[in-house]
Coordinates of C-alpha atoms in Angstrom, one line a residue:
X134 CA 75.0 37.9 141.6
X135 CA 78.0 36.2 142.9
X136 CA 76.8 35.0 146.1
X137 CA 77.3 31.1 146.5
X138 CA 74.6 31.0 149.2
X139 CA 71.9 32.9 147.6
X140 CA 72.8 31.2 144.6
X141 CA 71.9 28.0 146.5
X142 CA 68.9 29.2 147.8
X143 CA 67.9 30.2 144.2
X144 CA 68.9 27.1 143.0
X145 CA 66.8 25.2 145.8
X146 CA 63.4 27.2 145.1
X147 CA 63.9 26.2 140.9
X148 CA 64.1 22.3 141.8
X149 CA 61.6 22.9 144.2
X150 CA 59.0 24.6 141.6
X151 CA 59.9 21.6 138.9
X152 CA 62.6 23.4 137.2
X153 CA 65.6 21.1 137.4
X154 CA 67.3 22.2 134.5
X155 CA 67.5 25.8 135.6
X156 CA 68.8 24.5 139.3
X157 CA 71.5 22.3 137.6
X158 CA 72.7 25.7 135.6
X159 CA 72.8 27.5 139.0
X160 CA 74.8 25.6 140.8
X161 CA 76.8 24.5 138.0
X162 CA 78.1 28.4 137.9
X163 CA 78.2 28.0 141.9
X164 CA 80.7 25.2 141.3
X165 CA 82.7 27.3 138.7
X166 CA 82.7 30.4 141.1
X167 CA 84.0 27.8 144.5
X168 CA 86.7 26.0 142.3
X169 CA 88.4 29.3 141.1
X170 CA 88.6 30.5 144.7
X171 CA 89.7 27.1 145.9
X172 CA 87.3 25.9 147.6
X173 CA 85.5 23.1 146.0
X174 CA 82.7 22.1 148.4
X175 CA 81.6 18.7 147.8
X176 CA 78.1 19.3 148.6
X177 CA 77.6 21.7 145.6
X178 CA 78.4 18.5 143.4
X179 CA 76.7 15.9 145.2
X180 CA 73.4 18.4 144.4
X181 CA 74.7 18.8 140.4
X182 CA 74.9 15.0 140.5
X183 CA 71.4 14.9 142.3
X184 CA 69.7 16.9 139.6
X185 CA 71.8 15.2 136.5
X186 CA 69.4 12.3 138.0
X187 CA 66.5 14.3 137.6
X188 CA 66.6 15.0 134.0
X189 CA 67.7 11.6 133.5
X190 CA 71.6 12.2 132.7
X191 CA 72.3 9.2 134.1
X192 CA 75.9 9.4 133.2
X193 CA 76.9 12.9 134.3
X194 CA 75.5 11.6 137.4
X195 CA 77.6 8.9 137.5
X196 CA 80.7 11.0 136.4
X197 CA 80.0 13.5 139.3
X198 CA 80.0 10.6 141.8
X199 CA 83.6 9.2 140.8
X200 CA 84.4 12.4 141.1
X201 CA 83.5 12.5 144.5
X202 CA 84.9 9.2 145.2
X203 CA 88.3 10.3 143.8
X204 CA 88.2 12.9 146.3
X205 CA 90.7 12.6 149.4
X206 CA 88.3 14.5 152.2
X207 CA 84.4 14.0 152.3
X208 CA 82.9 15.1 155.0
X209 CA 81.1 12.6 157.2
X210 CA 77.5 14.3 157.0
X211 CA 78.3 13.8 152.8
X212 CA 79.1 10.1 152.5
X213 CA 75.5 8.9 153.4
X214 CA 73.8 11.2 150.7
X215 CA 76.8 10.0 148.0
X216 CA 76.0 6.2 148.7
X217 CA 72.5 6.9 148.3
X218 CA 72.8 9.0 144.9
X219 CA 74.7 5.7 143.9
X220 CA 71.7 3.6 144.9
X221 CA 69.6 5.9 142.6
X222 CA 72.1 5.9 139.7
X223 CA 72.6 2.0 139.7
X224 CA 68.4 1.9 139.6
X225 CA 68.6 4.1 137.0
X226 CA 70.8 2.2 135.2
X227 CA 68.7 -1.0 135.7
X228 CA 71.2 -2.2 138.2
X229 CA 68.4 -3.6 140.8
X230 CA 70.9 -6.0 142.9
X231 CA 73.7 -3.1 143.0
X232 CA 70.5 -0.6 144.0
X233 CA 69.6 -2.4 147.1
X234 CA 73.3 -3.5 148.1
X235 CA 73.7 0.3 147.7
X236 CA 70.5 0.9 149.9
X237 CA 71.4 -1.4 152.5
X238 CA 74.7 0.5 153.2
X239 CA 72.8 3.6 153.2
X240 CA 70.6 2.7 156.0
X241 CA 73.5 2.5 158.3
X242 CA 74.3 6.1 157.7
X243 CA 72.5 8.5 160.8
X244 CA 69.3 9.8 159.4
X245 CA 69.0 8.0 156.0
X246 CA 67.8 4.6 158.1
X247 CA 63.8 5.0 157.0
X248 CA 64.5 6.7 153.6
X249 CA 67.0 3.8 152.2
X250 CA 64.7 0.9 154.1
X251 CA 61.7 1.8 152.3
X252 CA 63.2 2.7 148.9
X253 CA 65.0 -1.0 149.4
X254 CA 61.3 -2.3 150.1
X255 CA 59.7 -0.4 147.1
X256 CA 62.7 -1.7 144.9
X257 CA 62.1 -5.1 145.6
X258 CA 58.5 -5.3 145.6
X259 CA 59.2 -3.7 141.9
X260 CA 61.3 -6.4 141.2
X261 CA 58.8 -8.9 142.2
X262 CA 60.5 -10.4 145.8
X263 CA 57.4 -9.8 147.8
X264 CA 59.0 -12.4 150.2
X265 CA 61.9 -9.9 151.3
X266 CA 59.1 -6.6 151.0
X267 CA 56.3 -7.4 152.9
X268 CA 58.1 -7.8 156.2
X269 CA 58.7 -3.9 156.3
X270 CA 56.1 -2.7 154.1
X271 CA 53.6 -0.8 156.3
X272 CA 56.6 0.7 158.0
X273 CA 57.9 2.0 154.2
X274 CA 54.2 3.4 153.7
X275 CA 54.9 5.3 156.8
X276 CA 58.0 7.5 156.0
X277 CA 57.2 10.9 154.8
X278 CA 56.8 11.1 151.1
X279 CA 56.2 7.3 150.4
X280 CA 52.5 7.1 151.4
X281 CA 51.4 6.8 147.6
X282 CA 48.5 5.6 145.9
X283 CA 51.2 3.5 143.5
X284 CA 53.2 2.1 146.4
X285 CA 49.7 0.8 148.6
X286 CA 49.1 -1.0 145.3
X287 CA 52.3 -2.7 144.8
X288 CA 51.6 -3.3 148.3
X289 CA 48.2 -4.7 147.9
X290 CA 49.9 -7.0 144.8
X291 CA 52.3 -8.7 147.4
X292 CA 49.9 -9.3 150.1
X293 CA 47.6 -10.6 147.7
X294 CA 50.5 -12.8 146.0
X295 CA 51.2 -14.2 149.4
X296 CA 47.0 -15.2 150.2
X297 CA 46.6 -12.7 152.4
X298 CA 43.5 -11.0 150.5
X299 CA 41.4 -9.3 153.1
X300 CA 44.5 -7.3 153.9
X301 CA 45.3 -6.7 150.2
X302 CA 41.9 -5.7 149.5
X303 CA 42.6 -2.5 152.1
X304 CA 45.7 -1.7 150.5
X305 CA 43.9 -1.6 147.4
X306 CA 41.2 0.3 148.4
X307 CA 43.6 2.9 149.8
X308 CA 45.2 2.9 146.8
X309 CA 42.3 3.7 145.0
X310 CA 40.8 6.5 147.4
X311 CA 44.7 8.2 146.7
X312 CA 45.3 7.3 143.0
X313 CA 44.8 10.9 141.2
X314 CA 45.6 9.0 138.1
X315 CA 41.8 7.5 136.8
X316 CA 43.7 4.0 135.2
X317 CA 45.4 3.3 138.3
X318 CA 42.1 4.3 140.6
X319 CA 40.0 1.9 138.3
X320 CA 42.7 -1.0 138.0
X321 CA 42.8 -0.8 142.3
X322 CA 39.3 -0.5 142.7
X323 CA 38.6 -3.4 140.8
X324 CA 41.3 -5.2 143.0
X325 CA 39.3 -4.0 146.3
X326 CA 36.0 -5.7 145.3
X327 CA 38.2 -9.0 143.8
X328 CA 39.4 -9.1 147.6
X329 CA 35.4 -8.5 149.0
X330 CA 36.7 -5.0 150.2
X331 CA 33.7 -3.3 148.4
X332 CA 33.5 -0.3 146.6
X333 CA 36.4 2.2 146.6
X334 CA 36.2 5.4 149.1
X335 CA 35.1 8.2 146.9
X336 CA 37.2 11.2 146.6
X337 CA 35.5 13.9 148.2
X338 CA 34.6 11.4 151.7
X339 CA 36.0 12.7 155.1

């Protein structure tokens, strides 16, 4: 098969399924295939650097980003997604203060604005700075793919950090009610009642 959009497509279904590895080998032969006819497409290697991430090649990322930087012609609709694959490396990397300058950028970029906000929020309520996440927390749990059982309990850990414990006895109750993982369902239960929330929502309620 030497088709660089079924290829693609391929390569999309294996990372969708949980099978980085076998995307990254894809498209690294997609890559191959566009440089020999001349025509490199950028996007190709800002997924290969996407999926480096994945299985925690933290360097081949990086590499595959300078290389994109050295470039003289990036598409517009690219630069957003490169400056937020540098976000991830830098995290990665343990770089918190480069993450979120990265993230801040980011959310200037059309489309990235809700993504990069609440990864910036997450990052720093990670990092312990409650004071600059909790002004756009609930609007970081509202963003497709972030409303996590792990995320309303580093919520419910700030609120309760800044006195507000009615309200971080909710997030931890929500926490709980989501938390497929039984440490992190006990731990934010526990945190519920601490807060006079009561008793966690059991799984199987409406």
């Amino acid at each position: 098969m030497s088709d660089p959009t079924i290829l693609r497509s391929l390569a999309d279904c294996f990372d969708r399924i949980g099978l980085p590895l076998a995307a990254l080998e894809i498209l690294q032969d997609v890559s191959a295939m566009e440089g020999r006819d001349g025509r490199d497409d950028r996007a190709t290697v800002v997924s290969i650097a996407g999926l480096y991430l994945k299985l925690g090649r933290v360097r081949e990322a990086q590499e595959s980003v300078d290389f994109l930087r050295a470039s003289r012609a990036i598409d517009e609709s690219l630069q957003g997604q490169i400056v937020m694959l540098e976000a991830h490396i830098a995290r990665a990397a343990g770089d918190t203060a480069r993450a979120r300058q990265r993230l801040e950028v980011a959310a200037g970029f059309p489309g990235l604005e809700a993504q990069a906000t609440a990864e910036r929020v997450l990052l720093d309520a990670e990092s312990g700075r409650c004071d600059l996440a909790l002004p756009g927390f609930e609007a970081a749990l509202a963003v497709p793919g972030y409303d996590q059982a792990a995320n309303h309990a580093l919520h419910a850990v700030c609120l309760g950090g800044a006195g507000l414990e009615p309200a971080a006895g909710i997030a931890a109750r929500v926490a709980s009610h989501g938390a497929a993982d039984s440490e992190l369902a006990a731990w934010t239960g526990s945190m519920a009642r601490r807060f006079g929330v009561g008793e966690p929502i059991p799984p199987d309620s409406p």
